[in-house]
GROMACS .gro file of C-alpha atoms in nm:
model
  148
    1MET     CA    1  -0.284   2.884   2.343
    2THR     CA    2  -0.090   2.635   2.245
    3ARG     CA    3   0.168   2.750   1.930
    4TYR     CA    4   0.250   2.618   1.624
    5SER     CA    5   0.504   2.324   1.598
    6ARG     CA    6   0.552   2.165   1.288
    7GLN     CA    7   0.700   1.826   1.451
    8ARG     CA    8   0.340   1.838   1.626
    9GLU     CA    9   0.210   1.851   1.285
   10ALA     CA   10   0.393   1.609   1.096
   11ILE     CA   11   0.291   1.375   1.474
   12LEU     CA   12  -0.071   1.444   1.351
   13GLU     CA   13  -0.037   1.341   1.020
   14TYR     CA   14   0.164   1.082   1.059
   15LEU     CA   15  -0.187   0.975   1.317
   16ARG     CA   16  -0.460   1.086   1.043
   17SER     CA   17  -0.272   0.852   0.815
   18THR     CA   18  -0.284   0.467   0.985
   19LYS     CA   19  -0.538   0.228   1.204
   20SER     CA   20  -0.296   0.087   1.331
   21HIS     CA   21  -0.378   0.273   1.683
   22PRO     CA   22   0.004   0.319   1.673
   23THR     CA   23   0.230   0.299   2.018
   24ALA     CA   24   0.479   0.647   2.090
   25ILE     CA   25   0.773   0.474   1.982
   26THR     CA   26   0.645   0.365   1.634
   27VAL     CA   27   0.505   0.692   1.570
   28TYR     CA   28   0.888   0.818   1.759
   29ASN     CA   29   0.997   0.583   1.492
   30GLU     CA   30   0.813   0.694   1.174
   31VAL     CA   31   0.830   1.126   1.168
   32ARG     CA   32   1.168   1.069   1.307
   33LYS     CA   33   1.211   1.045   0.902
   34LYS     CA   34   1.115   1.361   0.817
   35TYR     CA   35   1.272   1.552   1.181
   36PRO     CA   36   1.590   1.276   1.252
   37ASN     CA   37   1.690   1.550   1.559
   38ILE     CA   38   1.339   1.473   1.686
   39SER     CA   39   1.318   1.306   2.047
   40LEU     CA   40   1.121   1.049   2.214
   41ALA     CA   41   1.076   1.375   2.476
   42THR     CA   42   0.910   1.547   2.248
   43VAL     CA   43   0.619   1.264   2.091
   44TYR     CA   44   0.512   1.234   2.462
   45ARG     CA   45   0.434   1.569   2.483
   46ASN     CA   46   0.302   1.615   2.161
   47LEU     CA   47   0.112   1.309   2.219
   48GLY     CA   48   0.021   1.390   2.554
   49MET     CA   49  -0.048   1.838   2.428
   50LEU     CA   50  -0.289   1.596   2.163
   51ALA     CA   51  -0.506   1.418   2.336
   52GLU     CA   52  -0.568   1.675   2.581
   53ASN     CA   53  -0.684   1.916   2.363
   54ASN     CA   54  -0.962   1.623   2.235
   55THR     CA   55  -0.723   1.594   1.918
   56ILE     CA   56  -0.679   1.202   1.945
   57MET     CA   57  -0.786   0.957   2.200
   58ARG     CA   58  -0.501   0.782   2.391
   59LEU     CA   59  -0.594   0.497   2.387
   60ASP     CA   60  -0.466   0.213   2.738
   61CYS     CA   61  -0.520  -0.128   2.740
   62GLY     CA   62  -0.355  -0.234   2.988
   63HIS     CA   63  -0.068  -0.362   2.854
   64GLY     CA   64   0.200  -0.115   2.972
   65SER     CA   65   0.206   0.055   2.617
   66GLU     CA   66  -0.119   0.328   2.495
   67HIS     CA   67  -0.183   0.318   2.170
   68TYR     CA   68  -0.276   0.665   2.019
   69ASP     CA   69  -0.647   0.705   1.755
   70ALA     CA   70  -0.614   1.026   1.460
   71THR     CA   71  -1.067   0.999   1.473
   72THR     CA   72  -1.206   1.116   1.782
   73ASP     CA   73  -1.554   1.052   1.697
   74ASN     CA   74  -1.709   0.795   1.888
   75HIS     CA   75  -1.637   0.415   1.785
   76TYR     CA   76  -1.560   0.124   1.996
   77HIS     CA   77  -1.204  -0.091   1.988
   78PHE     CA   78  -1.083  -0.407   2.028
   79CYS     CA   79  -0.715  -0.516   2.165
   80CYS     CA   80  -0.528  -0.872   2.139
   81ASN     CA   81  -0.440  -0.974   2.459
   82ASP     CA   82  -0.177  -1.136   2.283
   83CYS     CA   83   0.013  -0.926   2.068
   84GLY     CA   84  -0.085  -0.545   2.194
   85ALA     CA   85  -0.298  -0.505   1.819
   86VAL     CA   86  -0.535  -0.248   1.908
   87SER     CA   87  -0.831  -0.180   1.607
   88ASP     CA   88  -1.123  -0.038   1.519
   89LEU     CA   89  -1.377  -0.228   1.559
   90ASP     CA   90  -1.693  -0.176   1.241
   91ILE     CA   91  -2.037  -0.217   1.479
   92PRO     CA   92  -2.303   0.076   1.539
   93VAL     CA   93  -2.231   0.308   1.827
   94ILE     CA   94  -2.513   0.303   2.103
   95THR     CA   95  -2.654   0.610   2.055
   96ASP     CA   96  -3.053   0.570   2.201
   97TRP     CA   97  -2.919   0.574   2.591
   98SER     CA   98  -3.271   0.559   2.742
   99VAL     CA   99  -3.299   0.200   2.729
  100LEU     CA  100  -3.030   0.187   3.039
  101SER     CA  101  -3.362   0.306   3.259
  102ASP     CA  102  -3.513  -0.014   3.197
  103TYR     CA  103  -3.190  -0.123   3.426
  104GLY     CA  104  -3.283   0.168   3.671
  105PHE     CA  105  -3.010   0.431   3.586
  106HIS     CA  106  -3.189   0.748   3.614
  107GLY     CA  107  -2.912   0.992   3.473
  108THR     CA  108  -2.815   1.126   3.199
  109VAL     CA  109  -2.495   0.942   3.023
  110GLU     CA  110  -2.279   1.200   2.822
  111SER     CA  111  -2.025   0.978   2.700
  112HIS     CA  112  -1.881   0.659   2.688
  113PHE     CA  113  -1.582   0.459   2.623
  114VAL     CA  114  -1.592   0.047   2.500
  115MET     CA  115  -1.260  -0.153   2.437
  116PHE     CA  116  -1.352  -0.520   2.372
  117PHE     CA  117  -1.047  -0.715   2.450
  118GLY     CA  118  -0.980  -1.110   2.371
  119LEU     CA  119  -0.774  -1.280   2.016
  120CYS     CA  120  -0.716  -1.123   1.719
  121GLU     CA  121  -0.784  -1.262   1.428
  122GLN     CA  122  -0.396  -1.366   1.367
  123CYS     CA  123  -0.343  -1.483   1.719
  124LYS     CA  124  -0.664  -1.698   1.752
  125ASN     CA  125  -0.511  -1.889   1.485
  126LYS     CA  126  -0.151  -1.920   1.584
  127VAL     CA  127  -0.312  -2.043   1.927
  128SER     CA  128  -0.558  -2.290   1.696
  129HIS     CA  129  -0.316  -2.357   1.457
  130GLU     CA  130  -0.007  -2.424   1.784
  131SER     CA  131  -0.294  -2.640   1.961
  132ARG     CA  132  -0.394  -2.918   1.690
  133ASN     CA  133   0.040  -2.947   1.672
  134SER     CA  134   0.024  -3.023   2.019
  135ARG     CA  135  -0.278  -3.256   1.972
  136SER     CA  136  -0.092  -3.423   1.699
  137VAL     CA  137   0.287  -3.456   1.810
  138SER     CA  138   0.064  -3.573   2.213
  139GLU     CA  139  -0.191  -3.838   2.013
  140THR     CA  140   0.195  -3.941   1.798
  141GLY     CA  141   0.351  -3.990   2.124
  142LYS     CA  142   0.027  -4.198   2.270
  143LYS     CA  143   0.040  -4.449   1.956
  144ASN     CA  144   0.459  -4.532   1.966
  145GLU     CA  145   0.340  -4.574   2.314
  146GLN     CA  146   0.085  -4.855   2.195
  147ARG     CA  147   0.323  -4.980   1.978
  148ARG     CA  148   0.541  -5.073   2.280
   0.00000   0.00000   0.00000
């Protein structure tokens, strides 16, 4: 049995207060506001303990830092390949697994985890804007060459 810790409770309280799926560094910076002497190692250790106990979810997007989510019911996530932001996707969760037998799977599904990857709206707009600007610059250059 794990004994009660005010710092662990503060970490959990912060995670429950946000939908941003923060990294350990973000959690550390936020919890330090209430507990200035907390160490980064303590934050990592407590996040690990909370994830092992299934009190929180640990999300690995493959960008080198894990994100954490206090919402542990089954739901889907989206990870931006550009900025690394993680967000919840408000889409129905698959609950009828009988369709899998149509594809030759006859086992029993006990759980699943789905992470979608791509560009978030802000990064998509940034790429689109940069693309328009680079086209505009190259078109201006072509027009100047034609004038010569």
